[in-house]
Structures are given as structure tokens and as C-alpha cells.
Amino acid sequence: MPPLTYLPDLPPSEPQPPGEESFDGAFRRLFGQRFSPLYRYLQRLTGDPTLADDLAQEAFVRLYERGAMPEDAAAWLVTVAHNLLRDEHRRTERRRRLLAFRRDPPASPPPPDADLLRNERTAQVRRVLATLPPRQAQLLLLRHEGHSYNEIAAIVGVAPGSVGTLLVRATAAFAAAFRRTNDASD
């Protein structure tokens, strides 16, 4: 059974001509009809009642913020909920990888020159980053720190859809500069 979900008081809407339902009325009706099935579906899909409740509620929030009913509202809600779940999985996986990377103790004691080697590698990476255009270096550093594409787009001032391409180009430029640096030092 889904948790009790509070549907907040919606602001009054303009009176509708007879026979036409307002968006608020249609939203309330849809919420009453589709919240429980959407919640149950998401709960079975995720195995997490709290996450399922959050996703179902967020899907309805997005619908309300949209301000208009889609042609197939039930399918729209499921699609939005799936996209939200996919985004949540990505965030969780990224956090898990970052935490695992930071928590894993070394398998064996580090060699005596480990600090020296790490410092040399850090200096080498900084030198290579300094040869890149500032935006490419910024993109690489932001992504390395775990920022999402949307966050990077907002910080750098580009469209979110172009962040992946920019990162690929920046990574290729970094790799080429790194190889040149290593070839020159040999």
C-alpha cells in the first residue's frame, strides 16, 4: 500500500466554460487515478518504497509545473519517472565509485618513493593542464570532481547537450599533450 500522499491545495483557477475541465481539476483527477498504480509500479521496479514514492511524487510535480496535460498522461508520467530513476541511478553510481575510490586502502604498503612519484605525476598533470585552453582544463577538472553535465554546463555557460562533446575534445587534447610531454622528457 502506498504511503499517504498529500496533495497540496492548488491555487484557484479561472472558471471554465460548462463541459470543460480545468487543468487543476484534470490534475486532481489524474492524481487520484494514477498515483497509486505509478507508485506500485516504481516500488516493484526499485524495491525501495521511499524511492518509489519520491519518484512518483516528482513525476506529478513535473506534470503540474508543465501546466498542461499531455496527450497520454499515464505514459508521460511513467516516462518521466523512468528518466528520474535513471538519473538517480547515475548519481548513486557516481557517488559509489567516488567513495570506493577514496576508501580503498592500498593492497600492499606503498613503495618508499610513492610520495615522490605521486608529486611528480601531479606536477606533470598540472603542466599539461596549463598548456590546454582554460575552458578545456576547467571542463576536465569539473568532471573529475564529479560534477554532472548539467552542473558543468551551468558553470561553463554552454548547453548541457554539448558538454559530452566538449569533454571528449578536452580529453583528447589532454592525452595528446600528455604524450608530447612524456616523449619530450624521454
Short mmCIF file of C-alpha atoms in Angstrom, two decimals:
data_model
loop_
_atom_site.label_atom_id
_atom_site.label_comp_id
_atom_site.label_asym_id
_atom_site.label_seq_id
_atom_site.Cartn_x
_atom_site.Cartn_y
_atom_site.Cartn_z
CA MET A 1 0.00 0.00 0.00
CA PRO A 2 1.46 3.35 -0.95
CA PRO A 3 2.16 5.88 1.73
CA LEU A 4 -0.36 8.60 2.32
CA THR A 5 0.47 11.29 -0.12
CA TYR A 6 -0.50 14.85 0.47
CA LEU A 7 -1.89 16.74 -2.48
CA PRO A 8 -1.38 20.39 -1.60
CA ASP A 9 -4.11 22.93 -2.05
CA LEU A 10 -3.85 24.16 -5.57
CA PRO A 11 -4.37 27.82 -6.32
CA PRO A 12 -7.82 28.66 -7.64
CA SER A 13 -8.03 28.58 -11.39
CA GLU A 14 -10.07 30.54 -13.86
CA PRO A 15 -13.69 29.41 -14.15
CA GLN A 16 -14.12 27.05 -17.10
CA PRO A 17 -16.95 27.02 -19.57
CA PRO A 18 -19.51 24.30 -18.86
CA GLY A 19 -18.36 20.91 -20.04
CA GLU A 20 -14.63 21.77 -19.96
CA GLU A 21 -12.45 20.64 -17.09
CA SER A 22 -9.76 22.96 -15.75
CA PHE A 23 -6.14 21.85 -15.63
CA ASP A 24 -6.31 21.75 -11.82
CA GLY A 25 -9.40 19.57 -11.95
CA ALA A 26 -7.87 17.27 -14.54
CA PHE A 27 -4.65 17.13 -12.50
CA ARG A 28 -6.53 16.22 -9.31
CA ARG A 29 -8.49 13.53 -11.13
CA LEU A 30 -5.34 12.11 -12.73
CA PHE A 31 -3.51 12.19 -9.41
CA GLY A 32 -6.32 10.24 -7.75
CA GLN A 33 -6.39 7.70 -10.56
CA ARG A 34 -2.71 7.28 -11.42
CA PHE A 35 -0.59 7.96 -8.32
CA SER A 36 -1.14 4.56 -6.67
CA PRO A 37 -0.54 2.49 -9.84
CA LEU A 38 2.57 4.55 -10.66
CA TYR A 39 3.85 4.17 -7.10
CA ARG A 40 3.24 0.40 -7.09
CA TYR A 41 5.00 0.01 -10.44
CA LEU A 42 8.02 2.02 -9.27
CA GLN A 43 8.11 0.18 -5.95
CA ARG A 44 8.23 -3.18 -7.75
CA LEU A 45 10.83 -1.84 -10.15
CA THR A 46 13.14 -0.39 -7.50
CA GLY A 47 12.35 -2.49 -4.43
CA ASP A 48 12.56 0.73 -2.43
CA PRO A 49 9.23 2.18 -1.23
CA THR A 50 10.76 5.53 -0.28
CA LEU A 51 12.45 5.99 -3.63
CA ALA A 52 9.27 4.90 -5.45
CA ASP A 53 7.25 7.46 -3.52
CA ASP A 54 9.78 10.20 -4.25
CA LEU A 55 9.86 9.36 -7.96
CA ALA A 56 6.08 9.19 -8.31
CA GLN A 57 5.64 12.48 -6.49
CA GLU A 58 8.36 14.18 -8.55
CA ALA A 59 6.73 12.95 -11.78
CA PHE A 60 3.46 14.58 -10.70
CA VAL A 61 5.30 17.76 -9.67
CA ARG A 62 6.83 17.93 -13.14
CA LEU A 63 3.40 17.45 -14.70
CA TYR A 64 1.93 20.22 -12.57
CA GLU A 65 4.82 22.55 -13.39
CA ARG A 66 4.23 21.79 -17.07
CA GLY A 67 0.79 23.33 -16.70
CA ALA A 68 -0.87 21.31 -19.46
CA MET A 69 -1.96 17.73 -19.80
CA PRO A 70 -0.04 15.65 -22.33
CA GLU A 71 -1.96 13.58 -24.85
CA ASP A 72 -1.31 10.34 -22.93
CA ALA A 73 -0.76 11.49 -19.35
CA ALA A 74 -0.22 8.00 -17.90
CA ALA A 75 2.55 7.21 -20.41
CA TRP A 76 4.07 10.65 -19.87
CA LEU A 77 4.19 10.09 -16.10
CA VAL A 78 5.86 6.68 -16.48
CA THR A 79 8.41 8.10 -18.92
CA VAL A 80 9.26 10.98 -16.60
CA ALA A 81 9.50 8.59 -13.62
CA HIS A 82 11.87 6.33 -15.61
CA ASN A 83 14.05 9.29 -16.54
CA LEU A 84 14.15 10.37 -12.90
CA LEU A 85 15.07 6.82 -11.85
CA ARG A 86 17.83 6.68 -14.47
CA ASP A 87 19.20 10.00 -13.23
CA GLU A 88 19.09 8.71 -9.64
CA HIS A 89 20.97 5.54 -10.63
CA ARG A 90 23.64 7.63 -12.35
CA ARG A 91 24.07 9.87 -9.30
CA THR A 92 24.21 6.87 -6.98
CA GLU A 93 26.73 5.03 -9.15
CA ARG A 94 28.94 8.11 -9.47
CA ARG A 95 28.90 8.61 -5.69
CA ARG A 96 29.59 4.91 -5.10
CA ARG A 97 32.61 4.99 -7.44
CA LEU A 98 33.97 8.15 -5.84
CA LEU A 99 33.52 6.78 -2.33
CA ALA A 100 35.01 3.40 -3.23
CA PHE A 101 38.00 5.13 -4.84
CA ARG A 102 38.59 7.18 -1.71
CA ARG A 103 38.06 4.34 0.77
CA ASP A 104 40.06 1.52 -0.80
CA PRO A 105 43.24 1.01 1.19
CA PRO A 106 46.32 0.03 -0.79
CA ALA A 107 46.71 -3.74 -1.21
CA SER A 108 50.31 -3.60 -0.07
CA PRO A 109 52.41 -0.97 1.63
CA PRO A 110 53.31 1.81 -0.77
CA PRO A 111 56.86 1.85 -2.06
CA PRO A 112 59.22 4.28 -0.33
CA ASP A 113 59.22 6.61 -3.30
CA ALA A 114 55.39 6.67 -3.66
CA ASP A 115 55.06 10.24 -2.42
CA LEU A 116 57.79 11.42 -4.77
CA LEU A 117 56.20 9.64 -7.75
CA ARG A 118 52.73 10.99 -6.90
CA ASN A 119 54.09 14.53 -6.56
CA GLU A 120 55.93 14.21 -9.89
CA ARG A 121 52.77 12.90 -11.59
CA THR A 122 50.70 15.73 -10.07
CA ALA A 123 53.18 18.30 -11.30
CA GLN A 124 53.20 16.71 -14.75
CA VAL A 125 49.39 16.77 -14.95
CA ARG A 126 49.35 20.42 -13.84
CA ARG A 127 51.91 21.32 -16.51
CA VAL A 128 49.84 19.57 -19.18
CA LEU A 129 46.62 21.25 -17.97
CA ALA A 130 48.39 24.61 -18.18
CA THR A 131 49.05 24.02 -21.90
CA LEU A 132 45.34 23.48 -22.64
CA PRO A 133 42.88 26.28 -23.33
CA PRO A 134 41.40 27.39 -19.98
CA ARG A 135 37.90 26.12 -20.78
CA GLN A 136 39.17 22.62 -21.61
CA ALA A 137 41.15 22.45 -18.37
CA GLN A 138 38.12 23.68 -16.44
CA LEU A 139 35.86 21.07 -18.07
CA LEU A 140 38.26 18.23 -17.19
CA LEU A 141 38.72 19.38 -13.60
CA LEU A 142 34.97 19.85 -13.01
CA ARG A 143 34.17 16.39 -14.39
CA HIS A 144 37.00 14.83 -12.38
CA GLU A 145 35.46 16.33 -9.24
CA GLY A 146 32.19 14.55 -10.03
CA HIS A 147 30.05 17.40 -11.36
CA SER A 148 27.15 16.40 -13.59
CA TYR A 149 26.87 17.54 -17.19
CA ASN A 150 24.08 19.96 -16.20
CA GLU A 151 26.25 21.47 -13.47
CA ILE A 152 29.22 21.77 -15.81
CA ALA A 153 27.02 23.38 -18.47
CA ALA A 154 25.78 25.99 -15.99
CA ILE A 155 29.29 26.75 -14.72
CA VAL A 156 30.95 26.98 -18.13
CA GLY A 157 27.98 28.63 -19.83
CA VAL A 158 27.21 26.12 -22.57
CA ALA A 159 24.20 23.99 -23.48
CA PRO A 160 24.01 20.75 -21.44
CA GLY A 161 23.88 18.73 -24.65
CA SER A 162 27.29 19.99 -25.74
CA VAL A 163 29.16 19.08 -22.52
CA GLY A 164 29.87 15.49 -23.61
CA THR A 165 31.39 16.59 -26.90
CA LEU A 166 33.44 19.28 -25.19
CA LEU A 167 34.71 16.75 -22.64
CA VAL A 168 35.71 14.29 -25.37
CA ARG A 169 37.65 17.03 -27.15
CA ALA A 170 39.27 18.19 -23.91
CA THR A 171 40.25 14.62 -23.01
CA ALA A 172 41.79 14.07 -26.44
CA ALA A 173 43.70 17.36 -26.19
CA PHE A 174 44.93 16.42 -22.70
CA ALA A 175 46.02 12.93 -23.84
CA ALA A 176 47.92 14.35 -26.82
CA ALA A 177 49.63 16.99 -24.68
CA PHE A 178 50.47 14.37 -22.05
CA ARG A 179 52.05 12.09 -24.69
CA ARG A 180 54.05 15.03 -26.08
CA THR A 181 55.28 15.86 -22.58
CA ASN A 182 56.33 12.26 -21.93
CA ASP A 183 58.00 11.95 -25.34
CA ALA A 184 59.95 15.17 -24.73
CA SER A 185 61.14 14.04 -21.30
CA ASP A 186 62.40 10.64 -22.54
#
